[in-house]
mmCIF file of C-alpha atoms in Angstrom:
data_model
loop_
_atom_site.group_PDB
_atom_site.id
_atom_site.type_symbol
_atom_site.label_atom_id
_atom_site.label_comp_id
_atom_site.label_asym_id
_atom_site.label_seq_id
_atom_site.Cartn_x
_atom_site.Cartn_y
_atom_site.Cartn_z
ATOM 1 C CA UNK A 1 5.304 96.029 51.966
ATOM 2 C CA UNK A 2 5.572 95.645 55.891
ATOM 3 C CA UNK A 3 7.958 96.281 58.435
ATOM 4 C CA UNK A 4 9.373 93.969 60.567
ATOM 5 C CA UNK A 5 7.818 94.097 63.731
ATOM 6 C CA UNK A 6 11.748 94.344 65.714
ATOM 7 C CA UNK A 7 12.532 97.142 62.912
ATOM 8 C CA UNK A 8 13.457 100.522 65.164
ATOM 9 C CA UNK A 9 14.554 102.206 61.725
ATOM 10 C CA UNK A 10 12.377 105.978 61.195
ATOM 11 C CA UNK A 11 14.176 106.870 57.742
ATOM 12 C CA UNK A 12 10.827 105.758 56.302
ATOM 13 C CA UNK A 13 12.189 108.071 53.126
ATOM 14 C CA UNK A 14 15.109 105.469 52.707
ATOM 15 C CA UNK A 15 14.770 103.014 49.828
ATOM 16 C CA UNK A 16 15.956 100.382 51.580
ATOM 17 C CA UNK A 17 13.692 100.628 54.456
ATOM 18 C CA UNK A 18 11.585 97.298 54.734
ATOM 19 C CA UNK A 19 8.047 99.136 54.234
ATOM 20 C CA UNK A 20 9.257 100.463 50.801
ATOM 21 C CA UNK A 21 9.625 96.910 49.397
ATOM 22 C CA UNK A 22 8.890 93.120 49.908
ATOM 23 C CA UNK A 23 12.794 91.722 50.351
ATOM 24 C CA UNK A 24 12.897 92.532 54.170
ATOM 25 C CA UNK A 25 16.047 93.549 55.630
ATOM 26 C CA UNK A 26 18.487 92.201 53.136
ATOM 27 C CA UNK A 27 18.777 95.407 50.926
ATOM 28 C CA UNK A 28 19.609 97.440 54.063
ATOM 29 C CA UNK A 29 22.078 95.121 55.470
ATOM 30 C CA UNK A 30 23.503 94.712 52.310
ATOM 31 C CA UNK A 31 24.486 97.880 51.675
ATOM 32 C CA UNK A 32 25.782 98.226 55.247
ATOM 33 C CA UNK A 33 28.183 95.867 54.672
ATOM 34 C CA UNK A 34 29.217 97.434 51.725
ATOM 35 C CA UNK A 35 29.921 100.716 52.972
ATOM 36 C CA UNK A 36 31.351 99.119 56.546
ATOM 37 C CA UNK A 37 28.407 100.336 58.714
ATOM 38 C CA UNK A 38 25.825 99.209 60.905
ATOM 39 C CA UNK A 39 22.063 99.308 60.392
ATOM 40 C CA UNK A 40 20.868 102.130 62.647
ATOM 41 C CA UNK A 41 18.332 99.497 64.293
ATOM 42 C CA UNK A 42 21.656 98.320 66.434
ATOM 43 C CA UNK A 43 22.440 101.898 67.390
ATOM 44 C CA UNK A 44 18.463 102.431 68.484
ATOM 45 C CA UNK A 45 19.073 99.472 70.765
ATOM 46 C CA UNK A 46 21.617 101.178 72.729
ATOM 47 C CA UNK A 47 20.587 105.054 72.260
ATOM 48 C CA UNK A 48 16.976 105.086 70.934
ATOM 49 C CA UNK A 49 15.675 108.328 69.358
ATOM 50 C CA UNK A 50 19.559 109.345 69.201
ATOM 51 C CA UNK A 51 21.181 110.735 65.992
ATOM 52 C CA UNK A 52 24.681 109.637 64.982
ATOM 53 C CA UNK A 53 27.353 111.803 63.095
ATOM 54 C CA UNK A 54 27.964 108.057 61.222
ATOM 55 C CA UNK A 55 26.986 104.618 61.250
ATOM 56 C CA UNK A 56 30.526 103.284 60.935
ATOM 57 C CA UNK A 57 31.753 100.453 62.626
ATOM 58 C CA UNK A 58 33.756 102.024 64.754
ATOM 59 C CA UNK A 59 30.824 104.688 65.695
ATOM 60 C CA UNK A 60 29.094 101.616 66.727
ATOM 61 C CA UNK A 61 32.134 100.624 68.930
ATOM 62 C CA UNK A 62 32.649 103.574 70.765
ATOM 63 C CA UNK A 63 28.357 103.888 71.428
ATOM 64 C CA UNK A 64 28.615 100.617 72.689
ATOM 65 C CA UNK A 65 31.531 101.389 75.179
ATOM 66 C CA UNK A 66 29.738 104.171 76.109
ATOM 67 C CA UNK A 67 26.056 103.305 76.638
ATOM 68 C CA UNK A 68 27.074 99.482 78.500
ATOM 69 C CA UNK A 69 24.201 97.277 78.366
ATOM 70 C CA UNK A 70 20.837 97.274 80.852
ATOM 71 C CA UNK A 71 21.091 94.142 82.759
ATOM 72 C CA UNK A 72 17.390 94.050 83.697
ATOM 73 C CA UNK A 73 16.167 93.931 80.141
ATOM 74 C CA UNK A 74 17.750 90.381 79.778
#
């Protein structure tokens, strides 16, 4: 059991987190798409450290038109 070394995700507690098993990130973005969110490893891109009241698509839509992307980290 490892995480990924790009994984931003802190719910350690979550069973889907990749240090709780050996199937990587599959089981978490599988049960994203199943309940229309986004991992919370895209929101930490944009707004690291920040809680959300969801993970919902359009959460995700509205933090990205709202926290525009850092040019000088491309």
């Amino acid at each position: 059991m490892s995480q990924p070394a790009f994984c931003t995700c802190t719910d350690l507690a979550c069973p889907m987190h990749p240090a709780n098993h050996n199937k990587g990130c599959t089981p978490c973005i599988a049960k994203n798409i199943r309940e229309r969110e986004i991992p919370s490893c895209f929101f930490n891109m944009l707004t690291p450290g920040e809680k959300h009241p969801e993970y919902s698509f359009e959460e995700f839509a509205r933090t990205v038109m709202t926290h525009p992307a850092d040019k000088s980290q491309e």
